[in-house]
Every structure is written in C-alpha cells, then in structure tokens.
Tab-separated table of C-alpha atoms in Angstrom:
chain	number	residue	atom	x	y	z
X	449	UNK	CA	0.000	0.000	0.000
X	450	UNK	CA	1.314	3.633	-0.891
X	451	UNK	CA	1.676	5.836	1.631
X	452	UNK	CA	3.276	9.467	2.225
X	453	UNK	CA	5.208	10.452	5.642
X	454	UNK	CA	5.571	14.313	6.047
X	455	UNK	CA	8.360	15.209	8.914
X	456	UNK	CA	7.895	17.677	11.120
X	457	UNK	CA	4.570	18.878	11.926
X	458	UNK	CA	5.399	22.338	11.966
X	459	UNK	CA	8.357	24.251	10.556
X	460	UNK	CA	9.502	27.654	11.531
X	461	UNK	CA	12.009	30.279	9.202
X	462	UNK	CA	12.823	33.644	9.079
X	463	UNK	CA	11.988	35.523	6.329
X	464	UNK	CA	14.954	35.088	3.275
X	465	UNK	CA	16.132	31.604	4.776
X	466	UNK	CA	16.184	28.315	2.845
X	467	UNK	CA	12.823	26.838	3.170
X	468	UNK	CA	13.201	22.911	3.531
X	469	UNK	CA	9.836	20.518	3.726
X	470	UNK	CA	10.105	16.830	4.065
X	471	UNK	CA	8.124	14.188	2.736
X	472	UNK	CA	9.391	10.246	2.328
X	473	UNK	CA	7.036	7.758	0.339
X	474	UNK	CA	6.514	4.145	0.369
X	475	UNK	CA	5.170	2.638	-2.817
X	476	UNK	CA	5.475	-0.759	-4.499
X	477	UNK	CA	5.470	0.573	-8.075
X	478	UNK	CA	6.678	3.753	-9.277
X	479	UNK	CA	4.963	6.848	-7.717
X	480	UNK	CA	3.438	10.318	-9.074
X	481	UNK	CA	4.422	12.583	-6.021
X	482	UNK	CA	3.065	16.380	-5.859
X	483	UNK	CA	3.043	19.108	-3.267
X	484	UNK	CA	0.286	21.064	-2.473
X	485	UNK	CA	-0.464	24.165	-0.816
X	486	UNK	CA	-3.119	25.381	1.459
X	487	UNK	CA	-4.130	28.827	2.722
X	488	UNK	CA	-6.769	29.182	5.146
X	489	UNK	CA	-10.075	28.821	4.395
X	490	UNK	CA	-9.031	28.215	1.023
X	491	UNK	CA	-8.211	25.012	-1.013
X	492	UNK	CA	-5.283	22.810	-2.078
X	493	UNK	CA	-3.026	24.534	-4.732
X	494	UNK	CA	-0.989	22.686	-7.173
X	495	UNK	CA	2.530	23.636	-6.245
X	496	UNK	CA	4.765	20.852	-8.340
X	497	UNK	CA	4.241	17.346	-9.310
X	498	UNK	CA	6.458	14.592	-10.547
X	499	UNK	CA	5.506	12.305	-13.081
X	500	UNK	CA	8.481	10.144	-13.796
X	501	UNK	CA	10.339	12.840	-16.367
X	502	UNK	CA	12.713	15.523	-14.593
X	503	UNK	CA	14.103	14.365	-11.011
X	504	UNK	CA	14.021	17.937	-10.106
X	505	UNK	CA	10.895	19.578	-10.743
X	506	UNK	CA	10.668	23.145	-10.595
X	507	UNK	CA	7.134	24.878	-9.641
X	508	UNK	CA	4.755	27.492	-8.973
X	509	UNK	CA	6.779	31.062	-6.708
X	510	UNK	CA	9.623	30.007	-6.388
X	511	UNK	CA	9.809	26.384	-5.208
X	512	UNK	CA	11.428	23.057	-6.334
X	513	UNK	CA	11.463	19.517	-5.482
X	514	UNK	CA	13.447	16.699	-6.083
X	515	UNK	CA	13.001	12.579	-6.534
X	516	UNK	CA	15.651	10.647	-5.002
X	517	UNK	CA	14.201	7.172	-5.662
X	518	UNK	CA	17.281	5.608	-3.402
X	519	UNK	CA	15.976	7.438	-0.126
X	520	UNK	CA	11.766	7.689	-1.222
X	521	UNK	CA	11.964	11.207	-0.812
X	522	UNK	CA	10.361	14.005	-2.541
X	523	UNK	CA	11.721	16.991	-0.533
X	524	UNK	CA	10.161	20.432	-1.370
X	525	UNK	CA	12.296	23.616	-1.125
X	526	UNK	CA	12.647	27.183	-1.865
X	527	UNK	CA	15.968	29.240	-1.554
X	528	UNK	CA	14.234	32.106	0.127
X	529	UNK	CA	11.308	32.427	2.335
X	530	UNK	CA	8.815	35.105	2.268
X	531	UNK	CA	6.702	36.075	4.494
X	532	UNK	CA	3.606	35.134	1.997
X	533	UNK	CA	4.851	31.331	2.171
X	534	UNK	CA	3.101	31.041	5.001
X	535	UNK	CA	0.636	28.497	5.165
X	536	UNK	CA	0.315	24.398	5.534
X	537	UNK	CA	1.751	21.678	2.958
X	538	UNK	CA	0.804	18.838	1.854
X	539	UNK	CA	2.807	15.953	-0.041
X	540	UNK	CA	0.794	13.258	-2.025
X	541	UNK	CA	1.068	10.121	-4.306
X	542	UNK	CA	-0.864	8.674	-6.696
X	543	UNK	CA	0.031	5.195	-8.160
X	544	UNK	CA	1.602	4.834	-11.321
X	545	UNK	CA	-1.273	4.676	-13.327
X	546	UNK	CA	-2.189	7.911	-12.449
X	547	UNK	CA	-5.881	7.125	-13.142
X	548	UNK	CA	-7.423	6.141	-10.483
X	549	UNK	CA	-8.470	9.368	-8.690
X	550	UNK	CA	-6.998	8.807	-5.691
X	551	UNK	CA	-4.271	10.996	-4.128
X	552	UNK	CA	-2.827	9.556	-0.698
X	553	UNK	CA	-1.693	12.845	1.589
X	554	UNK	CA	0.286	13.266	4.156
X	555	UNK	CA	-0.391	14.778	7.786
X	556	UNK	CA	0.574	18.331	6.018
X	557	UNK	CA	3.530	20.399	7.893
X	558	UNK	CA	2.454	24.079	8.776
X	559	UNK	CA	5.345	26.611	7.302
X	560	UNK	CA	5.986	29.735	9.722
X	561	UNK	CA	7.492	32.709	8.465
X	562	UNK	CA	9.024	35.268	11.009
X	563	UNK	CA	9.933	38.879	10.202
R	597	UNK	CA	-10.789	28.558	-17.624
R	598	UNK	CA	-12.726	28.632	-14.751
R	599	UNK	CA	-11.226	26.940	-11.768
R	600	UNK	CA	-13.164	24.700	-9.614
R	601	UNK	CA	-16.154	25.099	-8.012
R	602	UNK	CA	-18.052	24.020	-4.906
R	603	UNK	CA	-21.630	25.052	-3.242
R	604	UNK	CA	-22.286	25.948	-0.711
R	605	UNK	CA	-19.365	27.066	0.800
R	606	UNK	CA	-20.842	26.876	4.471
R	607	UNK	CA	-23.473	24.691	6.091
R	608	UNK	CA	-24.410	24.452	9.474
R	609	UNK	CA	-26.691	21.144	9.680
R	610	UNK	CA	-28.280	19.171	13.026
R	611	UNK	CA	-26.985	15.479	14.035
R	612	UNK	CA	-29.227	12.949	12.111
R	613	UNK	CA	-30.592	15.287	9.279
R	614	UNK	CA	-29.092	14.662	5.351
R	615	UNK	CA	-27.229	17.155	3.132
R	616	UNK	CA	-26.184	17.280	-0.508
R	617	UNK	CA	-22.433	19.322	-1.585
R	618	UNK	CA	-22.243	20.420	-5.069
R	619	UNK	CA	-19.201	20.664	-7.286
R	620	UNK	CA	-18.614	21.574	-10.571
R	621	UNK	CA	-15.268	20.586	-12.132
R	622	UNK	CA	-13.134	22.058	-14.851
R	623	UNK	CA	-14.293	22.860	-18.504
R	624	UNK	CA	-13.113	19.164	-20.401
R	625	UNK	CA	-12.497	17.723	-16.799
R	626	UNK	CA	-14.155	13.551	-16.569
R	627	UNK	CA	-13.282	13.412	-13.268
R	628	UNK	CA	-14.295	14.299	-9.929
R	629	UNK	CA	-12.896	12.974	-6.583
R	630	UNK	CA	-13.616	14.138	-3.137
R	631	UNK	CA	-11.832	14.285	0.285
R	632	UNK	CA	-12.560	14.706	3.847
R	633	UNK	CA	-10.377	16.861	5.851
R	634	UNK	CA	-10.658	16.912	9.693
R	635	UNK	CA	-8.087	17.957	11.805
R	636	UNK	CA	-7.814	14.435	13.299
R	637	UNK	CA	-7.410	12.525	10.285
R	638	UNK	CA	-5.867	14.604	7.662
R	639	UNK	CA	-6.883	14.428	4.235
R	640	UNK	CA	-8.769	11.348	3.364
R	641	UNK	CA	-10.200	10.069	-0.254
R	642	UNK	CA	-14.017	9.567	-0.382
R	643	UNK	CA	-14.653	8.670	-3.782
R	644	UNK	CA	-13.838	9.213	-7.345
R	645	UNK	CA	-16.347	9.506	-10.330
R	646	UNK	CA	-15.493	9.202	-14.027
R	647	UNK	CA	-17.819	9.438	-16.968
R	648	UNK	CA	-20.747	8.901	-14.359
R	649	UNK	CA	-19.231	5.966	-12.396
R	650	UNK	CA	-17.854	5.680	-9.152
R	651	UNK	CA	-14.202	4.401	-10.517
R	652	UNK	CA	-12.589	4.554	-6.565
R	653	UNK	CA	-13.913	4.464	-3.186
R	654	UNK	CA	-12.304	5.205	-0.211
R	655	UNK	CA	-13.191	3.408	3.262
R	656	UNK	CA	-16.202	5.137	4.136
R	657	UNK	CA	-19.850	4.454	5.409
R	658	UNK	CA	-22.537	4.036	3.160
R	659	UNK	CA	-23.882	6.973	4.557
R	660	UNK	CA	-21.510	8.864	2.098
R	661	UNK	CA	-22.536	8.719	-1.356
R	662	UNK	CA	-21.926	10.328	-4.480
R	663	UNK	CA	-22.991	10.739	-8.033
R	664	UNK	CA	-22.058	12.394	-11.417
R	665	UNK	CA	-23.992	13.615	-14.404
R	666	UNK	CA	-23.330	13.757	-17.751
R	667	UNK	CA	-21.965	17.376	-17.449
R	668	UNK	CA	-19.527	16.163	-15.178
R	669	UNK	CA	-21.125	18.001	-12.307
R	670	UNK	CA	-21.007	16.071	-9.002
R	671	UNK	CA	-23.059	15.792	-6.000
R	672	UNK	CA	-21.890	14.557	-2.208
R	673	UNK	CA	-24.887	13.004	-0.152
R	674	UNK	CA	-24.149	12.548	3.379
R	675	UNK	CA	-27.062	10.952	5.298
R	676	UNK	CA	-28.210	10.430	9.017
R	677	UNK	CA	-25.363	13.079	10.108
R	678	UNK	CA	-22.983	12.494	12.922
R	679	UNK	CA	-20.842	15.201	15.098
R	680	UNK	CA	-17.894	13.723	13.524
R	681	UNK	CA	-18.699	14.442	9.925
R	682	UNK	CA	-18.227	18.035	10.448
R	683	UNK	CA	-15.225	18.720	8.106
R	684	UNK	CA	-14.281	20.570	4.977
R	685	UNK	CA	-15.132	18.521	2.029
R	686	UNK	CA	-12.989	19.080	-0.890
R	687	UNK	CA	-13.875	18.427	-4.548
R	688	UNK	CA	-10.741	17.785	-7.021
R	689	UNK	CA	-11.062	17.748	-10.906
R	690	UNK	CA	-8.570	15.770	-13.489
R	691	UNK	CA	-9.051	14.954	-16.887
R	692	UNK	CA	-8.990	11.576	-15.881
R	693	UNK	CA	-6.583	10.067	-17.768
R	694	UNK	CA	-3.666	11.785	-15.879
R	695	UNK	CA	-2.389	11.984	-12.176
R	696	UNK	CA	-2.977	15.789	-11.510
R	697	UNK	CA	-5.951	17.099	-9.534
R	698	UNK	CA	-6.979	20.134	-9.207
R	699	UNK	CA	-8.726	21.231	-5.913
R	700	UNK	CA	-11.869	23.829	-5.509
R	701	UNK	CA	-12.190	25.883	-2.286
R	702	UNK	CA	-14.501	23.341	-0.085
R	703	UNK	CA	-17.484	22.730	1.505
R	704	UNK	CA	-17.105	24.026	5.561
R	705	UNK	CA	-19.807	21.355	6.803
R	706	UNK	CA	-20.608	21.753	10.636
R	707	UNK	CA	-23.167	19.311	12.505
R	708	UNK	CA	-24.448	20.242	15.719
C-alpha cells in the first residue's frame, strides 16, 4: 500500500532563509508525487508534481522539489522564504497509473514565516 | 478557464438530518474525486467519479454517497449526520486520464 510520511509537523524560518519541507514515500510501483499548498479557508493549490520525467521539478513562486528514488523522498524547497509562504503543505502520491483518482496525503507540515 | 467550483461554501446542519455538496469541475475535466479533511485525520479520499461511475472508493460508510452527471457536475450526499462528519469537504477535478488534480475551495460542513 502507498503511503506518504511528512516530517515535522510544523516548521519555523525567518523571512529570506532556505525553506526545507520533508516528505518520504513508500510505494510498491513507481509513484506520481506532488506538493500542495493550502491557505486558510481556502483550497489545495498545485505547487509541483512529478511524473516520472525531470528528477528535479521546478514549480509554482519560487519552489522546487526533487526525486531521489534511493531514499523515497520528494523533498520540497525554496531558496528564500517570504513572508507570503506562510501556510500548511501537503505531499501526495498517486500510483503509477495515475488514473485512479486517488491521491494519498500526508499529515501536512504548517510553514511559519518570522519577520 | 474557470477553476473549480463548490456550493455551498458553508453549512451548518443538526446530528441525524441529510445534506447534498455540489461541485462543478473544470471545462473538459471527466473526473471528480472528493476528500474529507478533519483535523484528526488529515486528508482522506471519499470517492472518485469518471464518466458517471464511481471508478474509486475510499473506506467510508454508506452513509456517504456520491454521483455524477453527464456534465460532469457532481453531487456529495451525506445521510443520518454524525458530530464527527463536520469537516471541509474538498472536490478535485482531473481529466482523468492523468495523475494531476486540481482542488476547488470546499465545503465548511458543521453538525451540531
């Protein structure tokens, strides 16, 4: 069964510093991975996704991930933080197929962004 | 094109009564799933529609239900209510044929 482990529940930066998410996969055939953002009261936003091209996949202000198949991770980062980064993220996976419909989340990590 | 959509965007309902979330995907989208996210449990899959048929299901009661019509438009039924359904109840949109889902703004369903 696939599933997608998010570390760190909550991660705190200052404003300009590397921004580093974590997400690690398990998946007995080869994955579609994506990030997603969320704003409050608002709904998930496509950030990146990978789809078995490009190991690193570049997205949507600023951010980029990359598939390292060796250590299931699809890592999200972004060389400077700003203070409108703010908000919760969520990795996912989808099986290979990529038609089934079904995205498999995990627990989300809450970015904070300090002055 | 128009992103997705989902009505209402609030409901306040009562333990035991029904209620019915709308969602309309995007333009050329086959494909609507929908998700359950509670504070508790994260983000979970309900159930996934494609050309009118439920193509997934996730592990949930038969008290959740869905359907699609031929515009691709899809409904959420969610009957005999319970405290714990209270949740915001997302509605994603893909062509179908590829991974990529697209998420409207959600349902904010409270039962009291």
């Amino acid at each position: 069964a696939q599933s997608v482990t998010q570390l760190g529940s909550h991660v705190s930066v200052s404003e300009g510093a590397l921004v580093l998410l974590r997400c690690n996969y398990s998946s007995s055939v080869p994955p579609y991975l994506f990030w997603y953002v969320q704003y409050p009261n608002q709904g998930l936003q496509l950030l990146l996704k990978y789809t078995s091209a490009a190991t690193l996949v570049k997205g949507i202000n600023g951010f980029e991930a990359e598939f390292k198949k060796s250590e299931t991770s699809f890592h999200l980062t972004k060389p400077s933080a700003h203070m409108s980064d703010a908000a919760e993220y969520f990795c996912a996976v989808s099986d290979s197929s990529g038609n089934t419909g079904k995205l498999i989340f995990g627990q989300g990590t809450t970015l904070q962004v300090k002055p | 094109k128009a992103g997705v959509t989902q009505t209402p965007r609030y409901l306040i309902k009562t333990r035991g009564q029904q209620v019915t979330l709308s969602c309309s995907p995007i333009s050329g989208h086959r494909s609507v799933s929908w998700y359950q996210q509670t504070p508790g449990q994260g983000l979970q899959f309900l159930f996934e529609y494609f050309s009118e048929t439920q193509r997934n299901k996730g592990n949930f009661p038969g008290r959740f239900s869905g359907r699609q019509f031929s515009n691709s438009r899809s409904e959420m039924n969610v009957s005999t209510l319970e405290l714990g359904d209270s949740a915001l109840y997302l509605c994603a949109s893909s062509t179908g044929t590829g991974p990529e889902q697209y998420f409207g703004p959600g349902t904010r369903l409270t039962v009291t």
